[in-house]
XYZ file of C-alpha atoms in Angstrom:
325
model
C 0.000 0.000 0.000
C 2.111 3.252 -0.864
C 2.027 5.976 1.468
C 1.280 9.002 0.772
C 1.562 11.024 3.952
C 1.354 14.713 2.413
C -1.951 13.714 0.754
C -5.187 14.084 2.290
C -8.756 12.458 1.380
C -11.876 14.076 1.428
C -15.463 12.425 0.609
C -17.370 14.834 -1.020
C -17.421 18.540 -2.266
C -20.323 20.622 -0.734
C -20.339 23.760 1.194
C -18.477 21.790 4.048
C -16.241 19.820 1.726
C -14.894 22.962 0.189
C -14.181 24.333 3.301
C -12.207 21.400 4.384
C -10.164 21.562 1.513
C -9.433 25.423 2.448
C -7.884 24.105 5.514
C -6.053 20.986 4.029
C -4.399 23.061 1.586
C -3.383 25.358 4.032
C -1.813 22.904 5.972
C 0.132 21.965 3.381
C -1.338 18.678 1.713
C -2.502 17.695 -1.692
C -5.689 16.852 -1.418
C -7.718 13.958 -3.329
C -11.467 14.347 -3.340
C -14.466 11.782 -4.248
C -17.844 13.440 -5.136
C -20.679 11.971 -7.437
C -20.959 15.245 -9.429
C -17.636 16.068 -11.498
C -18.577 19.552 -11.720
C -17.877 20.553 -8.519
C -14.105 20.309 -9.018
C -14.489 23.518 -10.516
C -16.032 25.285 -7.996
C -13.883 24.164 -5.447
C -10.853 24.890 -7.736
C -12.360 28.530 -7.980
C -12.884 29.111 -4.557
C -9.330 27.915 -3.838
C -7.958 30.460 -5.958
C -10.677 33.049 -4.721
C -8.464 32.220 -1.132
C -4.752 32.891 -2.829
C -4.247 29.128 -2.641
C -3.302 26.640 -5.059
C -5.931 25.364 -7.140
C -3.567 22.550 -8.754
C -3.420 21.128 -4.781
C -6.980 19.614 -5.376
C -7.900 16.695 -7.297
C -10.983 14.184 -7.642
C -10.374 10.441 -8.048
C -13.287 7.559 -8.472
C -12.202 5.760 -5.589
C -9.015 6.380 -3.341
C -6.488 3.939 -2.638
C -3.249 3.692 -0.244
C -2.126 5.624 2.488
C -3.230 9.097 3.562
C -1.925 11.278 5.927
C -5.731 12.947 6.841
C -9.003 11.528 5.564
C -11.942 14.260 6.165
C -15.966 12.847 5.587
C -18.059 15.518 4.661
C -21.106 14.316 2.571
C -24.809 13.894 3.668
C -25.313 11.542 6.604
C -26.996 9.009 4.601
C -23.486 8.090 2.607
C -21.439 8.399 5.830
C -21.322 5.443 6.499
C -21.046 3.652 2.876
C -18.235 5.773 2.061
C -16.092 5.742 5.459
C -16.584 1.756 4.707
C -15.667 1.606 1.463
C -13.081 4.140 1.915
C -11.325 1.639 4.618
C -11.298 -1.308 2.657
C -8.934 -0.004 0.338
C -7.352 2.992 2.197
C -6.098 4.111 5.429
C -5.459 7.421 6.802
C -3.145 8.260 10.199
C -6.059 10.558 11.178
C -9.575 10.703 10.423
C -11.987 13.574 10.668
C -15.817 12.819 10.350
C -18.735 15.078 10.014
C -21.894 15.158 12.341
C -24.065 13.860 12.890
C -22.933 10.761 12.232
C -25.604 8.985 10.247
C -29.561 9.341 9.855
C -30.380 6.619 11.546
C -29.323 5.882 14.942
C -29.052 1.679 14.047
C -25.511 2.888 12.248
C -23.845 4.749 15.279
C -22.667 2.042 16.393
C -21.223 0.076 13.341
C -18.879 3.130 12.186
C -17.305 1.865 15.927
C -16.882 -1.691 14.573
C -15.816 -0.461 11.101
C -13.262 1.600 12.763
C -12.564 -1.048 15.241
C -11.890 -3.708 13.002
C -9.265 -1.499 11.086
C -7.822 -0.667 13.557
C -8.663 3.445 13.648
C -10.602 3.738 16.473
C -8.483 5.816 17.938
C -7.487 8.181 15.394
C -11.179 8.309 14.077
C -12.576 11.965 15.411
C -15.946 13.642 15.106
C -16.422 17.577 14.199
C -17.454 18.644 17.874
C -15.198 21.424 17.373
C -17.204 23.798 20.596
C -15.110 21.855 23.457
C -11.831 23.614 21.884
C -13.616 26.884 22.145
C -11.867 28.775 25.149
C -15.374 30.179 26.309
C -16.412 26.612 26.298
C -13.590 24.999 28.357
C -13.118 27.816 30.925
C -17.170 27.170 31.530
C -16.592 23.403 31.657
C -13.500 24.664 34.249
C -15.932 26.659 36.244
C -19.050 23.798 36.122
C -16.302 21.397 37.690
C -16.161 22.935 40.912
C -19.945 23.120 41.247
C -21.757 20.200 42.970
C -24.758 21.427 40.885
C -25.064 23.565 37.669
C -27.982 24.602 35.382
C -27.617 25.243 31.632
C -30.631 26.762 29.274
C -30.858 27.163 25.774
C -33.671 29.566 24.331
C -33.543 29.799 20.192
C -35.321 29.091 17.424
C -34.971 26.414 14.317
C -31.264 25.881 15.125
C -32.250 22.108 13.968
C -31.840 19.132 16.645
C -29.883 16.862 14.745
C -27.332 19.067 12.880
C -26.643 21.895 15.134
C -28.516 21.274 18.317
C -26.549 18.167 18.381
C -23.632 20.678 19.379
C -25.103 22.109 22.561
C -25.664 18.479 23.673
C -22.445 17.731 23.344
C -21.179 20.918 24.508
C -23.908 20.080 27.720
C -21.865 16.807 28.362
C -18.164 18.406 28.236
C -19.856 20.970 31.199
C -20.855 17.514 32.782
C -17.608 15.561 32.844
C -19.791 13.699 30.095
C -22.017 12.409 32.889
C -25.272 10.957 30.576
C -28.054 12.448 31.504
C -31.620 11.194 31.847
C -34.550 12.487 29.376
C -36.924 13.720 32.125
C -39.328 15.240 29.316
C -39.202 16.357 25.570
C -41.673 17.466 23.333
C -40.788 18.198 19.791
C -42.323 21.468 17.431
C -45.386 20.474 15.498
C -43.555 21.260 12.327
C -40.111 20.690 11.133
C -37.165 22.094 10.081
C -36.682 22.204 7.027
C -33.117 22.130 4.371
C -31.920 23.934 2.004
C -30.645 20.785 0.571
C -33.449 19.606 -0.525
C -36.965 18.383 0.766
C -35.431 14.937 1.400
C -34.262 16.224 4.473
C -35.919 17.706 7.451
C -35.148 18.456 11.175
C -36.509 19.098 14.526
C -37.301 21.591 16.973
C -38.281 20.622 20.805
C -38.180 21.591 24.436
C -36.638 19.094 26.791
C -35.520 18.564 29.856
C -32.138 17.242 30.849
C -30.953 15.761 34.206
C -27.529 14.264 35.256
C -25.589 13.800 38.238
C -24.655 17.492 38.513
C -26.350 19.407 35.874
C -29.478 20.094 34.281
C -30.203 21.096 31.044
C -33.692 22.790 30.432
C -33.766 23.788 26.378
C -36.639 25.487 24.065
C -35.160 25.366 20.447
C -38.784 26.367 18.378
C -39.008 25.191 15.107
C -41.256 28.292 13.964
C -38.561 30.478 15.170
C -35.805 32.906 13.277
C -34.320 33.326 16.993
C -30.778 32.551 17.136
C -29.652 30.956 20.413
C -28.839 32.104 23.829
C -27.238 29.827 26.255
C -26.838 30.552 29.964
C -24.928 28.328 32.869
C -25.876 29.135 36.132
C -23.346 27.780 39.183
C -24.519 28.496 42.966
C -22.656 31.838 42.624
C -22.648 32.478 39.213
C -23.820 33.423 36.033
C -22.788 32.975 32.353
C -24.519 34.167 29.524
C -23.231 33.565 26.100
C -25.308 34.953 22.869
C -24.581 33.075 19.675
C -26.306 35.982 17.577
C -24.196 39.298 19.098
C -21.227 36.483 19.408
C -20.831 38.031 22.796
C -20.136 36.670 26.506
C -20.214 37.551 30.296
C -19.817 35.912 33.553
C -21.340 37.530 36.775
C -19.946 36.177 39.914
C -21.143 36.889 43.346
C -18.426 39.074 45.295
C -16.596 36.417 47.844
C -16.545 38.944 50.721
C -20.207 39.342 50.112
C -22.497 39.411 53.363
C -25.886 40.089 51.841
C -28.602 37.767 51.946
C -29.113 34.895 49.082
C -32.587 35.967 48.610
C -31.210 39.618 47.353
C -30.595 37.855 44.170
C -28.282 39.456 42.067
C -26.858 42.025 44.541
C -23.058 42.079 45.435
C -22.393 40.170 42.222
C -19.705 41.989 39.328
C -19.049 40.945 35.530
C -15.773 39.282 35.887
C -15.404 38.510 32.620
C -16.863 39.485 29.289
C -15.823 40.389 25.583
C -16.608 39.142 21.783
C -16.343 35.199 21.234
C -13.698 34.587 19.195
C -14.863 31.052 17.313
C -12.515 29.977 14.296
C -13.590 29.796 11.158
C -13.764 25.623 9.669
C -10.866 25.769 7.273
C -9.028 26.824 10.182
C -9.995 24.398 12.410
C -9.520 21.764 9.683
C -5.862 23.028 8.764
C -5.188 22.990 12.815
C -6.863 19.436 13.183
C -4.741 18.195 10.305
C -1.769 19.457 11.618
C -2.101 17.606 14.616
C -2.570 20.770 16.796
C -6.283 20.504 17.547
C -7.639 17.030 18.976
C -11.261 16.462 18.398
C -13.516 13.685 20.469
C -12.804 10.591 19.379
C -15.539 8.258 17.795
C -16.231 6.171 20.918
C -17.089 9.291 22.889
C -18.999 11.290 20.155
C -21.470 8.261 19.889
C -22.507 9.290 23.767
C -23.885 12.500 22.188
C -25.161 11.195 19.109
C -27.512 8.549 21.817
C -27.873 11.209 23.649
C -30.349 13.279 20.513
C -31.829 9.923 20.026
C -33.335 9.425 23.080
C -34.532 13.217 22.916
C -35.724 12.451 19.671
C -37.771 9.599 20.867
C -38.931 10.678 24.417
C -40.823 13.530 21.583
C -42.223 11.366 20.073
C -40.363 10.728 16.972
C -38.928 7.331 15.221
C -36.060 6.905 13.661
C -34.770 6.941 11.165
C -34.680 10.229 10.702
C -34.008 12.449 7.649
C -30.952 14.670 8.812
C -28.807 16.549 6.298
């Protein structure tokens, strides 16, 4: 099998593909790509050049073959799985990146473990839960660790369960210490969400209820809503609140020499800390992932999230599977 360790893979040129290859490119690879429509080279060639970078760095194959030094899965979820397969029975890759969510339907979580399991990538097989890098993210996971009990909300609108919402679950979890919470109640939106890539796919909006060992997670994500989403954690003695739409953060913490009485809520408490969120862009985070300088959850632990939207899913009433994007 000839190595080719300054080569990357990628399955499939969309939006997210593209950006990918931004990244890869960056980092310094060549970069072999498999997509069903040929056309798309072009684009992706364009908006290469578009970036100052080398258009000649990207290539499409029919299927790859040998070694790779990355391999990145960006298609739909309902070829995940066909292509990371196929993909490993005549290639291998010393790091693999996959999209989420994972697959469409829930009975495939946990055969991409046994496909990556029986060759032997496990380990190096990662999932795009790229918000527990975010430094607002671990310094609130930091804070959550000291509490013995913590409260997180969401309030938004048609963010989309399964393809974003999946992302404050699993942000939820790295608060926890990825402590699996119970379902104590979930109700989904009487319509869906729908996609812009096509009316094949569709989404869901809800309101659950979350409980763990320490925290609690009590979310409203409307599928009839434009609103984008505000997320608080709430300690004993403090308060986060972090708006994804102003991409803007504060923590409000009580003052420790404080005598006044718990019932004068909010008094003798001062912002801390506060300031615009500074969230990296995906062809960075791809070209920093490939480079071996960001580490993403690997596969074993991402499928704890991934359960985690199915029983949501469920407790509202729906059956998988499911028509994700």
């Amino acid at each position: 099998m000839k190595a080719r360790t300054d080569t990357a893979f990628v399955s499939a040129l969309g939006a997210m593909g593209r950006r990918h290859v931004k990244g890869l490119v960056r980092a310094g690879f060549d970069v072999v790509a498999v997509d069903p429509n040929p056309a798309v080279l072009d684009v992706a060639r364009r908006e290469l050049q578009e970036a100052g970078l080398n258009s000649g760095k990207l290539s499409m194959v029919d299927r790859p073959t040998g070694r790779f030094g990355v391999a990145v899965f960006a298609e739909t979820t309902p070829d995940r799985l066909a292509n990371f397969t196929r993909f490993l029975d005549a290639a291998s890759a010393g790091r693999i990146f996959l999209e989420k969510p994972l697959a469409a339907d829930p009975a495939e979580y946990d055969r991409f473990l046994d496909v990556a399991r029986g060759r032997g990538v496990a380990n190096v097989t990662q999932v795009n839960f790229i918000r527990r890098t975010w430094p607002h993210v671990q310094h609130l996971a930091d804070m959550c660790s000291r509490e013995k009990q913590f409260a997180m909300t969401l309030n938004g609108g048609a963010i989309g369960l399964g393809c974003m919402g999946i992302h404050y679950l699993d942000t939820f979890l790295c608060l926890s210490g990825d402590e699996m919470p119970a379902v104590r109640w979930a109700t989904l939106s009487a319509e869906t969400v729908k996609s812009g890539r096509g009316p094949q796919f569709e989404d869901f909006g809800g309101d659950f209820v979350l409980e763990g060992p320490r925290g609690r997670l009590l979310a409203s994500l409307s599928a009839g809503s434009s609103a984008n989403v505000v997320m608080t954690v709430r300690g004993e003695h403090f308060m986060a609140q972090v708006d994804y739409n102003e991409m803007q953060w504060k923590i409000s913490r009580r003052k420790a020499d404080s005598t006044m009485l718990f019932y004068r809520y909010g008094a003798d408490y001062e912002i801390v800390e506060q300031g615009r969120l500074e969230i990296p862009a995906m062809d960075a985070v791809t070209e920093g992932w490939a480079l071996g300088r960001i580490d993403l959850p690997v596969l074993e632990q991402a499928l704890v999230t991934h359960r985690l939207l199915d029983e949501i899913l469920r407790a509202g009433g729906a059956h998988p599977p499911y028509r994700f994007t």
